[in-house]
Coordinates of C-alpha atoms in Angstrom, one line a residue:
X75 CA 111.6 200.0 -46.1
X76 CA 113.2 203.1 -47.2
X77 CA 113.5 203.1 -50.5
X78 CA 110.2 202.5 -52.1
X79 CA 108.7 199.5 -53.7
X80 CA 110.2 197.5 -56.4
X81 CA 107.7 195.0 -58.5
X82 CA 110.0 192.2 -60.4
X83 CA 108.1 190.7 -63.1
X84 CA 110.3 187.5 -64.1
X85 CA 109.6 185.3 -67.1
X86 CA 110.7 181.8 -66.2
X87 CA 110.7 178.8 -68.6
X88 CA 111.8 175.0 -66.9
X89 CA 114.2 175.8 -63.9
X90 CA 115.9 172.3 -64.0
X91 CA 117.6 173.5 -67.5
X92 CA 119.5 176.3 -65.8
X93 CA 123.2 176.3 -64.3
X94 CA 124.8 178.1 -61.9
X95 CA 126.8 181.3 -62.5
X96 CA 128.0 184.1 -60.7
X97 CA 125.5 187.1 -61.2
X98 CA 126.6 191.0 -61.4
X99 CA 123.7 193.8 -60.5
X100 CA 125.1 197.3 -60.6
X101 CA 123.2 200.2 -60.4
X102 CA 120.9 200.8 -63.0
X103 CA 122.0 203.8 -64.9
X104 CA 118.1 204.5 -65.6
X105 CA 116.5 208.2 -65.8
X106 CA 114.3 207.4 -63.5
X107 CA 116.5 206.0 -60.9
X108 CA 119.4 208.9 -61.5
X109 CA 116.2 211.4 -61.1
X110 CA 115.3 210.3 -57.5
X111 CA 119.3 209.9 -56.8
X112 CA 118.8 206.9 -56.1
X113 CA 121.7 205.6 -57.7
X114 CA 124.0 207.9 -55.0
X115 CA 121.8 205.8 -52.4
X116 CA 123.2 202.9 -53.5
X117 CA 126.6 203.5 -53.9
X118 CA 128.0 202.6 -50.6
X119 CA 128.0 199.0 -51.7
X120 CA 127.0 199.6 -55.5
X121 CA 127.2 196.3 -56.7
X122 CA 125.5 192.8 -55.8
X123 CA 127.5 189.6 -57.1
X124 CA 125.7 186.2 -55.8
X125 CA 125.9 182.8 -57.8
X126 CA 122.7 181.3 -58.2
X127 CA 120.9 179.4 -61.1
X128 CA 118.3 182.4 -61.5
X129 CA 119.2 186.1 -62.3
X130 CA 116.1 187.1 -60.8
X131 CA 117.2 185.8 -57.0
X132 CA 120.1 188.3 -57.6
X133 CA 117.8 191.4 -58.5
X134 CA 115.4 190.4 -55.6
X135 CA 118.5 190.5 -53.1
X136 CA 120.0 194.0 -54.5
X137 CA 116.8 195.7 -54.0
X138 CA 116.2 194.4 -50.4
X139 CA 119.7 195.3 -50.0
X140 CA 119.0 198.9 -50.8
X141 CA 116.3 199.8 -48.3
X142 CA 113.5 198.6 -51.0
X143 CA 110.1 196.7 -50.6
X144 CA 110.3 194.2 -53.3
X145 CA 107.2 192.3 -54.9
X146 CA 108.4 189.3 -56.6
X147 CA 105.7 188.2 -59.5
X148 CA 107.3 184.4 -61.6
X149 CA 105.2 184.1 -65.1
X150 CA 105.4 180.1 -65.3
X151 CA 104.0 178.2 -68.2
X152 CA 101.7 175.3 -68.3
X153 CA 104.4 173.5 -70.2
X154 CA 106.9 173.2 -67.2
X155 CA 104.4 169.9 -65.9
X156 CA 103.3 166.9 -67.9
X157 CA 99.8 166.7 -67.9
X158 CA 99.6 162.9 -68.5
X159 CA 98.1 161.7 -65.6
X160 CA 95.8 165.3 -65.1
X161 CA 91.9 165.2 -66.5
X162 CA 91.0 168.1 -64.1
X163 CA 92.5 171.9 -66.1
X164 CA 92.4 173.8 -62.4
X165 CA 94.0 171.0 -60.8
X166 CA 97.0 170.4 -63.4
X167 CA 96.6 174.4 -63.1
X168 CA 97.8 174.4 -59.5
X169 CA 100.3 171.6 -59.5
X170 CA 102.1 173.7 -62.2
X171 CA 102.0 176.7 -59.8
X172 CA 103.3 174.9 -56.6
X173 CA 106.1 173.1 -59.1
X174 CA 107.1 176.7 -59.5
X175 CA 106.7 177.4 -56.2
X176 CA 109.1 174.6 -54.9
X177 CA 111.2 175.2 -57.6
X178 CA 111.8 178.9 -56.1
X179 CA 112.8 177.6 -52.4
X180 CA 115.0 174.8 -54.0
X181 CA 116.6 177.6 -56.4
X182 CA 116.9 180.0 -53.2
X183 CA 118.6 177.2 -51.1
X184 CA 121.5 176.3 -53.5
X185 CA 122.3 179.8 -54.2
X186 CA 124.0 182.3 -52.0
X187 CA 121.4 185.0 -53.1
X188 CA 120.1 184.4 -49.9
X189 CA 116.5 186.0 -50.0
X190 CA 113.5 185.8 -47.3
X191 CA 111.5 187.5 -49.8
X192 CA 108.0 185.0 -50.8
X193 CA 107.0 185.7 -54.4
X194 CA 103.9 185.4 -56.4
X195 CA 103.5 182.2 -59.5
X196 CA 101.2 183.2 -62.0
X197 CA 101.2 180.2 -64.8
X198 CA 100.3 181.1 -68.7
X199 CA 99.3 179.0 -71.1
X200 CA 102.0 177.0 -73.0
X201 CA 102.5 177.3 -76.5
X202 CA 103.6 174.6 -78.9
X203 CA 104.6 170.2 -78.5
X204 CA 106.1 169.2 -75.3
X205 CA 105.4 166.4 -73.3
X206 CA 104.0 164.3 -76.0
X207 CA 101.0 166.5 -75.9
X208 CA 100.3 169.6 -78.2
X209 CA 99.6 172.9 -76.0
X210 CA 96.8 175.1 -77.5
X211 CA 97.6 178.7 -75.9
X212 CA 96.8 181.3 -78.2
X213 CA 99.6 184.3 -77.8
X214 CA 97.0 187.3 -76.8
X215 CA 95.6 185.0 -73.7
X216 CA 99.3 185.0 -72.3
X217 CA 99.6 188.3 -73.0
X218 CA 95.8 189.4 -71.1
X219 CA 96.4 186.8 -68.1
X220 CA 100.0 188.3 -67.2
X221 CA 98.3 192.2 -67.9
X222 CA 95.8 190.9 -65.7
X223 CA 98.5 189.8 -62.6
X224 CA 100.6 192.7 -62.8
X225 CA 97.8 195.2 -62.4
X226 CA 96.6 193.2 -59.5
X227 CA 99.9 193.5 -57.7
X228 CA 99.0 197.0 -57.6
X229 CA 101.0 199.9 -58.7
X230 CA 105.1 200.2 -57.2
X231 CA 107.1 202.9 -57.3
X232 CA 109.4 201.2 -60.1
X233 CA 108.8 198.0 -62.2
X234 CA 111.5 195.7 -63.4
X235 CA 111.0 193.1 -65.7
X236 CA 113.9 190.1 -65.7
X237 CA 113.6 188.2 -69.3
X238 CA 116.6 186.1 -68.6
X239 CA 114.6 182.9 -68.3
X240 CA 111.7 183.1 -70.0
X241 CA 110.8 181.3 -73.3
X242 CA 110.3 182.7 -76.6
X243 CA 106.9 183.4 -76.7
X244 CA 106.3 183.9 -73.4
X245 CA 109.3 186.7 -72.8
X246 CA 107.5 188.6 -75.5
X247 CA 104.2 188.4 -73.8
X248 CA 105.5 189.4 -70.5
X249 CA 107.5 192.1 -71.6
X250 CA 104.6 193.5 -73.9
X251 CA 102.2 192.9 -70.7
X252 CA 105.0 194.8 -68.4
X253 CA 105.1 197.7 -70.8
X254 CA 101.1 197.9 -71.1
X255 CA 100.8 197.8 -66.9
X256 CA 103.5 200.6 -67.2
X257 CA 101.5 202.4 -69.7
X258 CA 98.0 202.3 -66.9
X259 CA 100.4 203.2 -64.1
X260 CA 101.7 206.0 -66.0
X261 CA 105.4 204.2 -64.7
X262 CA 106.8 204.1 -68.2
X263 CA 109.7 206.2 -67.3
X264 CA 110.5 204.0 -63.9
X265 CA 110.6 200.5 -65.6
X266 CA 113.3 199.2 -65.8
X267 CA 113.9 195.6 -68.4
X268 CA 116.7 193.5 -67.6
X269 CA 118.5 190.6 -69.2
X270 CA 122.0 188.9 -68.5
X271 CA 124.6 187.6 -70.6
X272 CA 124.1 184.7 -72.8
X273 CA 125.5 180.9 -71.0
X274 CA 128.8 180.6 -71.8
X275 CA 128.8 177.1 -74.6
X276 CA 131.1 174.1 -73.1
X277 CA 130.6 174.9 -69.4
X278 CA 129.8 172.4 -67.8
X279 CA 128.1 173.3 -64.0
X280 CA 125.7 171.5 -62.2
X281 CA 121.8 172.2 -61.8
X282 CA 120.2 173.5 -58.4
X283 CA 116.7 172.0 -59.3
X284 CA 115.6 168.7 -60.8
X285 CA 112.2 167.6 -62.7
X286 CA 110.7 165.3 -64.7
X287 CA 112.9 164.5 -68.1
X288 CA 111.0 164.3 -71.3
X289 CA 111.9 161.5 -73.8
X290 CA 114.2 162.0 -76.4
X291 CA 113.3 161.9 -79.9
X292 CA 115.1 162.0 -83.0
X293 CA 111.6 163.1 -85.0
X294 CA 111.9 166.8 -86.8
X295 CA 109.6 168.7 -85.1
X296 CA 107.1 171.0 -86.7
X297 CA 107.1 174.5 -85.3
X298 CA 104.3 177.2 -86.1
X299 CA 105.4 181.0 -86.5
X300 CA 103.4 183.1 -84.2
X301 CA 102.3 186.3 -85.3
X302 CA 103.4 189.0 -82.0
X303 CA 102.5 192.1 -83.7
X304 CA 99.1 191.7 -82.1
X305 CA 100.6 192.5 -79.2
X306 CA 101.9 195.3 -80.3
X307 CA 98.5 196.3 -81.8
X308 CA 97.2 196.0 -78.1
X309 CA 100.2 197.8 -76.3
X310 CA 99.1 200.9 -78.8
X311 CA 95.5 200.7 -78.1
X312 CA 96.3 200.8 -74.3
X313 CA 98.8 203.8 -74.7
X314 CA 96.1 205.5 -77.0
X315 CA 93.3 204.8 -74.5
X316 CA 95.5 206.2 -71.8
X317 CA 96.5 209.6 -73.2
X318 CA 92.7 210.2 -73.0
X319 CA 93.4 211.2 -69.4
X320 CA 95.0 214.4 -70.7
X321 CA 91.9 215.5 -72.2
X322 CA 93.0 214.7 -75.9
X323 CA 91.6 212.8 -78.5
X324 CA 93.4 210.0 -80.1
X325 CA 93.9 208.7 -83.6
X326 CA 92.7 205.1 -82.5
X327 CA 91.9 204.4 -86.6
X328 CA 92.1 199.9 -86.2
X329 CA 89.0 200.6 -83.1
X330 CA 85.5 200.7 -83.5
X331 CA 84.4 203.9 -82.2
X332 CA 81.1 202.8 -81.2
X333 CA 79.5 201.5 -77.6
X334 CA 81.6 201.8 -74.4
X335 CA 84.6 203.5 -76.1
X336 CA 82.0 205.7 -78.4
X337 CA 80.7 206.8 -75.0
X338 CA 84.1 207.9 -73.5
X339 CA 84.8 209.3 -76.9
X340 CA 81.9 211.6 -76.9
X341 CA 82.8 212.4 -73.0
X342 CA 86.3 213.3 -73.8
X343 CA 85.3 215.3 -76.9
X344 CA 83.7 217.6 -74.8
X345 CA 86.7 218.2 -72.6
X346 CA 88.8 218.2 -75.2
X347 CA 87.2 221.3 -75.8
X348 CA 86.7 223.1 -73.1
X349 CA 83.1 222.3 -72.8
X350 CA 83.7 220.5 -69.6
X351 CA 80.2 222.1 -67.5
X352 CA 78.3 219.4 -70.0
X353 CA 80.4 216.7 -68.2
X354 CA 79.6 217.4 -64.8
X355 CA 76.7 215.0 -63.2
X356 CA 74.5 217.4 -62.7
X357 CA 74.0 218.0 -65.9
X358 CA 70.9 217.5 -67.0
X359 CA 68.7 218.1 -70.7
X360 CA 65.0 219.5 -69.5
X361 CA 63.3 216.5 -70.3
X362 CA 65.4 214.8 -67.5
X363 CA 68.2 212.8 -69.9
X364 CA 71.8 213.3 -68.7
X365 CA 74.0 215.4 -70.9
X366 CA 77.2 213.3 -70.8
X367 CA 78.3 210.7 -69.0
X368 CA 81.3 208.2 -69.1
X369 CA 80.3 204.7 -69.9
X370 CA 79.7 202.4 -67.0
X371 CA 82.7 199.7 -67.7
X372 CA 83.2 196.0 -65.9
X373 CA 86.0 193.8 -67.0
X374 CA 86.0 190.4 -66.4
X375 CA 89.2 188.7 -65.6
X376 CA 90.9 186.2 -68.5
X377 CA 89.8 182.8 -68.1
X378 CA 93.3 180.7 -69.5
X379 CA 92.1 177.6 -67.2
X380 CA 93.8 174.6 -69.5
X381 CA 91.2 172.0 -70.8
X382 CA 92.8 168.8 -70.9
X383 CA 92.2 166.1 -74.0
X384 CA 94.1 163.3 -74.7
X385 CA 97.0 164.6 -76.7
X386 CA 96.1 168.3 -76.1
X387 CA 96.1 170.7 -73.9
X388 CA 93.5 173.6 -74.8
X389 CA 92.1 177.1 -73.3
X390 CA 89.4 179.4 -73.6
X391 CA 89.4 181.6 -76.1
X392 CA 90.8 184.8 -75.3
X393 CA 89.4 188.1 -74.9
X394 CA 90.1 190.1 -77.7
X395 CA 89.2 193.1 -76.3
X396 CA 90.2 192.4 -72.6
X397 CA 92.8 195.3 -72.7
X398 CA 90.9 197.5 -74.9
X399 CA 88.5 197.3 -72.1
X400 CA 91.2 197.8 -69.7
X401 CA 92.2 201.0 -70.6
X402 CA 88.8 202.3 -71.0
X403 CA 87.8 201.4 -67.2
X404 CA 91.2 203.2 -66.1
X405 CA 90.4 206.3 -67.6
X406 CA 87.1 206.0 -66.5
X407 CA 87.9 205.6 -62.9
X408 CA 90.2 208.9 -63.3
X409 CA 87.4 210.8 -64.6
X410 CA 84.7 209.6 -62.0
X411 CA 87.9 210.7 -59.4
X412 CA 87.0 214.5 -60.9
X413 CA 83.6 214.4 -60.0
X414 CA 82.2 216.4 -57.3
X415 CA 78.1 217.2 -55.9
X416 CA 78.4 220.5 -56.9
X417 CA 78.8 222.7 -59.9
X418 CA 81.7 225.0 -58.6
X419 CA 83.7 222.1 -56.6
X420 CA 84.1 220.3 -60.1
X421 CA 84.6 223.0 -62.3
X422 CA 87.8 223.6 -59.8
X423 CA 88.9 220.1 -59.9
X424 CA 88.8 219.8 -63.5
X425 CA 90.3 223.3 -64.0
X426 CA 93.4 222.0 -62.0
X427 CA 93.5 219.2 -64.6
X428 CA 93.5 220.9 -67.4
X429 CA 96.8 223.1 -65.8
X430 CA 98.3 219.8 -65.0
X431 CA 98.1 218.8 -68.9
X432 CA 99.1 221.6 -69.6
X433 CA 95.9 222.9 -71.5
X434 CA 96.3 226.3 -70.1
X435 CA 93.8 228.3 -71.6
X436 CA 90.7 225.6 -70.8
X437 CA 91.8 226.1 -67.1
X438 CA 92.0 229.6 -67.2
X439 CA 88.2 230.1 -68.3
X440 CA 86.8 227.1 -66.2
X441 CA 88.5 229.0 -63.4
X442 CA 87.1 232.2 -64.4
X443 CA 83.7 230.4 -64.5
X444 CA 84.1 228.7 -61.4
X445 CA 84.1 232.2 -59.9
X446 CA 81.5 233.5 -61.8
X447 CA 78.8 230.7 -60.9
X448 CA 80.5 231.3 -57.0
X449 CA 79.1 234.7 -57.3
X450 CA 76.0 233.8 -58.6
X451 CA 75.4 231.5 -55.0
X452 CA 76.7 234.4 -53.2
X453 CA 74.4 236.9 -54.8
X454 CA 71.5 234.9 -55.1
X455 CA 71.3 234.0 -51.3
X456 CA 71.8 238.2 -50.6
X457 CA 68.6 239.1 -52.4
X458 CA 67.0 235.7 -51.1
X459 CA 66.0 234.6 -54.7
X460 CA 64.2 230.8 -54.7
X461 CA 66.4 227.7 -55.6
X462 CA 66.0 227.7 -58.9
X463 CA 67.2 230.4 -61.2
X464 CA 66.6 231.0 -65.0
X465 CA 69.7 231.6 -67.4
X466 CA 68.9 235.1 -67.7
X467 CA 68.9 235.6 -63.8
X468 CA 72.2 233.6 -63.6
X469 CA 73.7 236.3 -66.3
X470 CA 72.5 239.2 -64.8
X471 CA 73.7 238.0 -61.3
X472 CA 77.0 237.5 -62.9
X473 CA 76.8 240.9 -64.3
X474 CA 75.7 243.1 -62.0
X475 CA 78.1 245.1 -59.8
X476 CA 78.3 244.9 -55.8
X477 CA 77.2 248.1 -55.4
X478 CA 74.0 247.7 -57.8
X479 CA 72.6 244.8 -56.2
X480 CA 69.6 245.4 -55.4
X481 CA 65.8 243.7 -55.8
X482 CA 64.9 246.5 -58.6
X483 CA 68.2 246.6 -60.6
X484 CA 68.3 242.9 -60.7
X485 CA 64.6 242.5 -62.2
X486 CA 65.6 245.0 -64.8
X487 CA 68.3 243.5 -65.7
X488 CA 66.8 239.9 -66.2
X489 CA 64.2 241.4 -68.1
X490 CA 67.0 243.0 -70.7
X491 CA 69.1 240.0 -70.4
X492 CA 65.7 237.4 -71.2
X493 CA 65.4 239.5 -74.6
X494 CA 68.7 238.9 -75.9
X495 CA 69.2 235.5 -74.9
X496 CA 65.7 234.4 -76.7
X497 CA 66.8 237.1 -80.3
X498 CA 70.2 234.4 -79.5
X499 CA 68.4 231.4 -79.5
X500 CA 66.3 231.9 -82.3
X501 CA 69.5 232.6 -84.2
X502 CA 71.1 229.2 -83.1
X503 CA 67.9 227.5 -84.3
X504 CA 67.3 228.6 -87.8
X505 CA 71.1 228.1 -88.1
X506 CA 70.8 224.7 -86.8
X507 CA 67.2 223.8 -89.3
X508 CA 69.3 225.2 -92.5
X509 CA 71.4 222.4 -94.1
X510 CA 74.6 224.4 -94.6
X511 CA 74.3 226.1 -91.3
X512 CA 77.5 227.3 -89.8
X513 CA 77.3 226.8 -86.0
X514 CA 80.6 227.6 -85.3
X515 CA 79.9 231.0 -83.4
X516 CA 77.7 229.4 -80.6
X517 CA 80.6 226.3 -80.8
X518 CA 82.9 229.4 -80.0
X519 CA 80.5 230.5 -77.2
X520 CA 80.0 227.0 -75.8
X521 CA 83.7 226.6 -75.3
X522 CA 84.2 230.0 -74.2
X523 CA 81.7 229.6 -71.1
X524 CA 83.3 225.9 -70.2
X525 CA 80.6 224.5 -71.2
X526 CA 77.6 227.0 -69.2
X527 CA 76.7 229.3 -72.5
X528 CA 73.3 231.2 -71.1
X529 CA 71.8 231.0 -74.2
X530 CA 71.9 227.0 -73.9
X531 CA 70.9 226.8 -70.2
X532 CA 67.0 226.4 -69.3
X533 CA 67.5 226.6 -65.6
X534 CA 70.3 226.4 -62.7
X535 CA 69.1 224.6 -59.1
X536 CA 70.5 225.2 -55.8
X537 CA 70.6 223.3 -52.8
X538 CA 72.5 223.5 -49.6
X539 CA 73.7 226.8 -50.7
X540 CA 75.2 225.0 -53.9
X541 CA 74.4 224.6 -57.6
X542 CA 73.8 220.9 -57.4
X543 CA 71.8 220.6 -61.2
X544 CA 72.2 222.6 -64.8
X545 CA 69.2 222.2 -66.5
X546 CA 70.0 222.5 -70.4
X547 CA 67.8 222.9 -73.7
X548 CA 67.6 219.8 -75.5
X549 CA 66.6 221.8 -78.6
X550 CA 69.3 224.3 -78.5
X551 CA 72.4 221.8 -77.1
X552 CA 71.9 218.7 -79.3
X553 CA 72.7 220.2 -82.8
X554 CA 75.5 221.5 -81.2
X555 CA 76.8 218.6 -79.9
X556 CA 75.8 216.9 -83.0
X557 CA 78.6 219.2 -84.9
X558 CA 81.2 219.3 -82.0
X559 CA 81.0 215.1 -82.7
X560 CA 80.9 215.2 -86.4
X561 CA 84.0 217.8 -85.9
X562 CA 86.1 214.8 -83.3
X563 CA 85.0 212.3 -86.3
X564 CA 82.5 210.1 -83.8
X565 CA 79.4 211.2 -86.3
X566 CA 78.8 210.9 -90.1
X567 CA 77.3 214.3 -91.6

């Protein structure tokens, strides 16, 4: 279809305990939506009105109507069924989801939001006393399992999230997982959250579905306040985590900066800073030990599969750092996306990053350098010079004008150039042995090469006619990097 694709993420509670009444979708005068014009798309028939029991058959049939591919995702809850009768978790599990399911067609034939569109039932855990039985969901597994569906529907071009029907807990955790996927997507400014107008009290119009009736009691009920600001704690972890895509590092003071996100810390850090030749994967210490490298990240998916007792329904418990995790393997995968086999092919891609995040001056001397180690290939294969080349060769191949190339000007000028880098090195290391040593000048240098300082490189290897390997001095790079991490707070002096 023409317009894009629409996911709707809709919250539903028990679908027998809803009435009919006439629903009204305009336009939505959203940002995002003005920004595309779509809005002046829609306007030859701007408005929807269908009656229906559910607000979210109306939004499906307004977006079809507009030319758009709509993805329909229901969050059901565990609580809808009565387990009595279940001792199997994944079987209850499934008859929840078909209820749903038949609850859908039933809704979509008594309602003249006539839709074609099949959706998707993802059930959460319930919350809370219902059926007799006590349901033993924990607030931050509802929140992972929806997280979990809505990135697995894959990325749309605009995400709408219908609350109308949900129940308390659950709307919270939907919305707060709809917000998070929007956050990974990097679709915060095309979501789109919608809710109707309250029921009217006193009317009095029939249902479209049935179910089972619970019996009525006339015992006060005790009800537990759930804490939500958890998920709030995750939603600002994610968005924290993200923003580490635009090569900036984060406050994140409530995470523990060590293992996996220590790792991407460190990795970022180094970006961050303009030292982005230690991040490509050919970077390599001379006793064979990668430089940097993002961590290697696998997230399993929630596990919310009910376990059925006598008078309780219970679950797993949940992940606490499933969307921690999350947002680590996302940035991750967008890094890994930068990568390329050779020196000059990355330092391009990630000096086109650091433009598009606006980090102007880190992409100006990455593409500088990017040139610079291009002419070193060039140069090198003109005077036929062997595959791998010290740092002082690199520099003087750098340095040394077209029309000076030659065999003899180029040995004399690596054997000047060897001098000074070793009266630099031994500089960096008795600034590096003395306690109070300031190492901010070769910091300076470090970030002012993109990483490729000479004085820090042991050797540079070609193949294929590309620089496929940086060989760097352990002994020189590591205080370094030492002070660069004490300096992004991910070491202790």
């Amino acid at each position: 279809m023409g317009g894009g694709s629409v996911l709707v993420a809709a919250a539903w509670g028990y679908p027998p305990g809803w009435r009919k009444a006439k629903y009204r979708v305009e336009p939505p005068q959203h940002p995002a939506f003005k920004r595309e014009n779509l809005v002046e798309r829609t306007s030859h028939s701007s408005t929807v009105e269908c009656t229906s029991c559910s607000s979210t058959l109306a939004l499906i049939r307004f977006f079809r109507e507009k030319g758009w591919d709509v993805k329909t995702l229901i969050f059901g809850v565990d609580t809808a069924l009565n387990p009595t009768g279940f001792t199997d978790g994944e079987e209850f599990r499934k008859s929840v989801k078909e209820q749903y399911l038949k609850w859908f067609r039933g809704l979509a034939e008594t309602s003249d939001c006539s839709t074609e569109s099949e959706v998707e039932v993802v059930v959460l855990p319930g919350i809370g006393r219902h059926w007799g039985c006590q349901f033993k969901g924990a607030l931050l597994a509802v929140f992972n399992e929806a997280f979990h569906a809505l990135l697995k529907a894959g990325k749309p071009t605009f995400l709408v999230v219908d609350l109308t029907h949900g129940i308390n807990f659950q709307t919270v955790a939907v919305l707060y997982a709809t917000v998070a996927a929007a956050v990974i997507w990097k679709k915060e400014r095309d979501l789109l959250i919608l809710n109707s107008d309250p029921y009217p009290a006193g009317v009095k119009v029939g249902q479209c579905v049935s179910g089972e009736k619970t019996e009525e009691s006339a015992e006060v009920p005790e009800l537990s306040l759930n804490d939500v600001s958890e998920l709030q704690r995750a939603v600002r972890n994610i968005r924290q985590i993200a923003a580490l895509r635009r090569f900036q590092m984060p406050e994140l003071e409530d995470l523990d900066r060590t293992g996996e996100l220590g790792q991407l810390l460190a990795y970022i850090c180094l970006l961050a800073n303009g030292a982005a030749g230690l991040t490509f994967s050919g970077a390599r210490y001379d006793d064979g030990g990668a430089v940097a490298q993002p961590p290697s990240v696998e997230v399993k998916s929630p596990d919310t599969t009910p376990i059925i007792r006598d008078e309780a329904v219970e679950y797993p418990a949940p992940d606490q750092t499933y969307a921690v995790r999350t947002a680590i393997e996302t940035v991750v995968s967008e890094l890994q996306k930068l990568q390329r086999d050779n020196l000059v092919d990355f330092l391009n891609a990630v000096a086109r990053h650091y433009k598009d995040v606006f980090s102007i001056q880190n992409a100006l001397i990455l593409k500088q350098t990017a040139q610079e180690f291009g002419r070193v290939i060039e140069r090198a294969k003109k005077l036929r010079l062997r595959n791998e080349l010290t740092a002082a060769e690199v520099k003087a191949l750098v340095e040394l004008s077209e029309e000076s190339i030659n065999e003899t000007e180029f040995r004399h000028r690596v054997e000047s150039l060897q001098r000074e880098i070793e009266e630099e090195r031994a500089e960096l290391r008795d600034a590096a042995k003395r306690a109070e040593g300031n190492l901010d000048r070769w910091l300076r240098n470090l970030s002012a090469h993109g990483g490729l300082s000479y004085i820090l490189i042991d050797k540079v290897r070609l193949a294929r006619g590309k620089i496929d390997e940086v060989v760097y001095r352990r002994d020189l790079l590591q205080p370094l990097l030492d002070e660069l991490m004490r300096q992004c707070k991910l070491k202790n002096r």
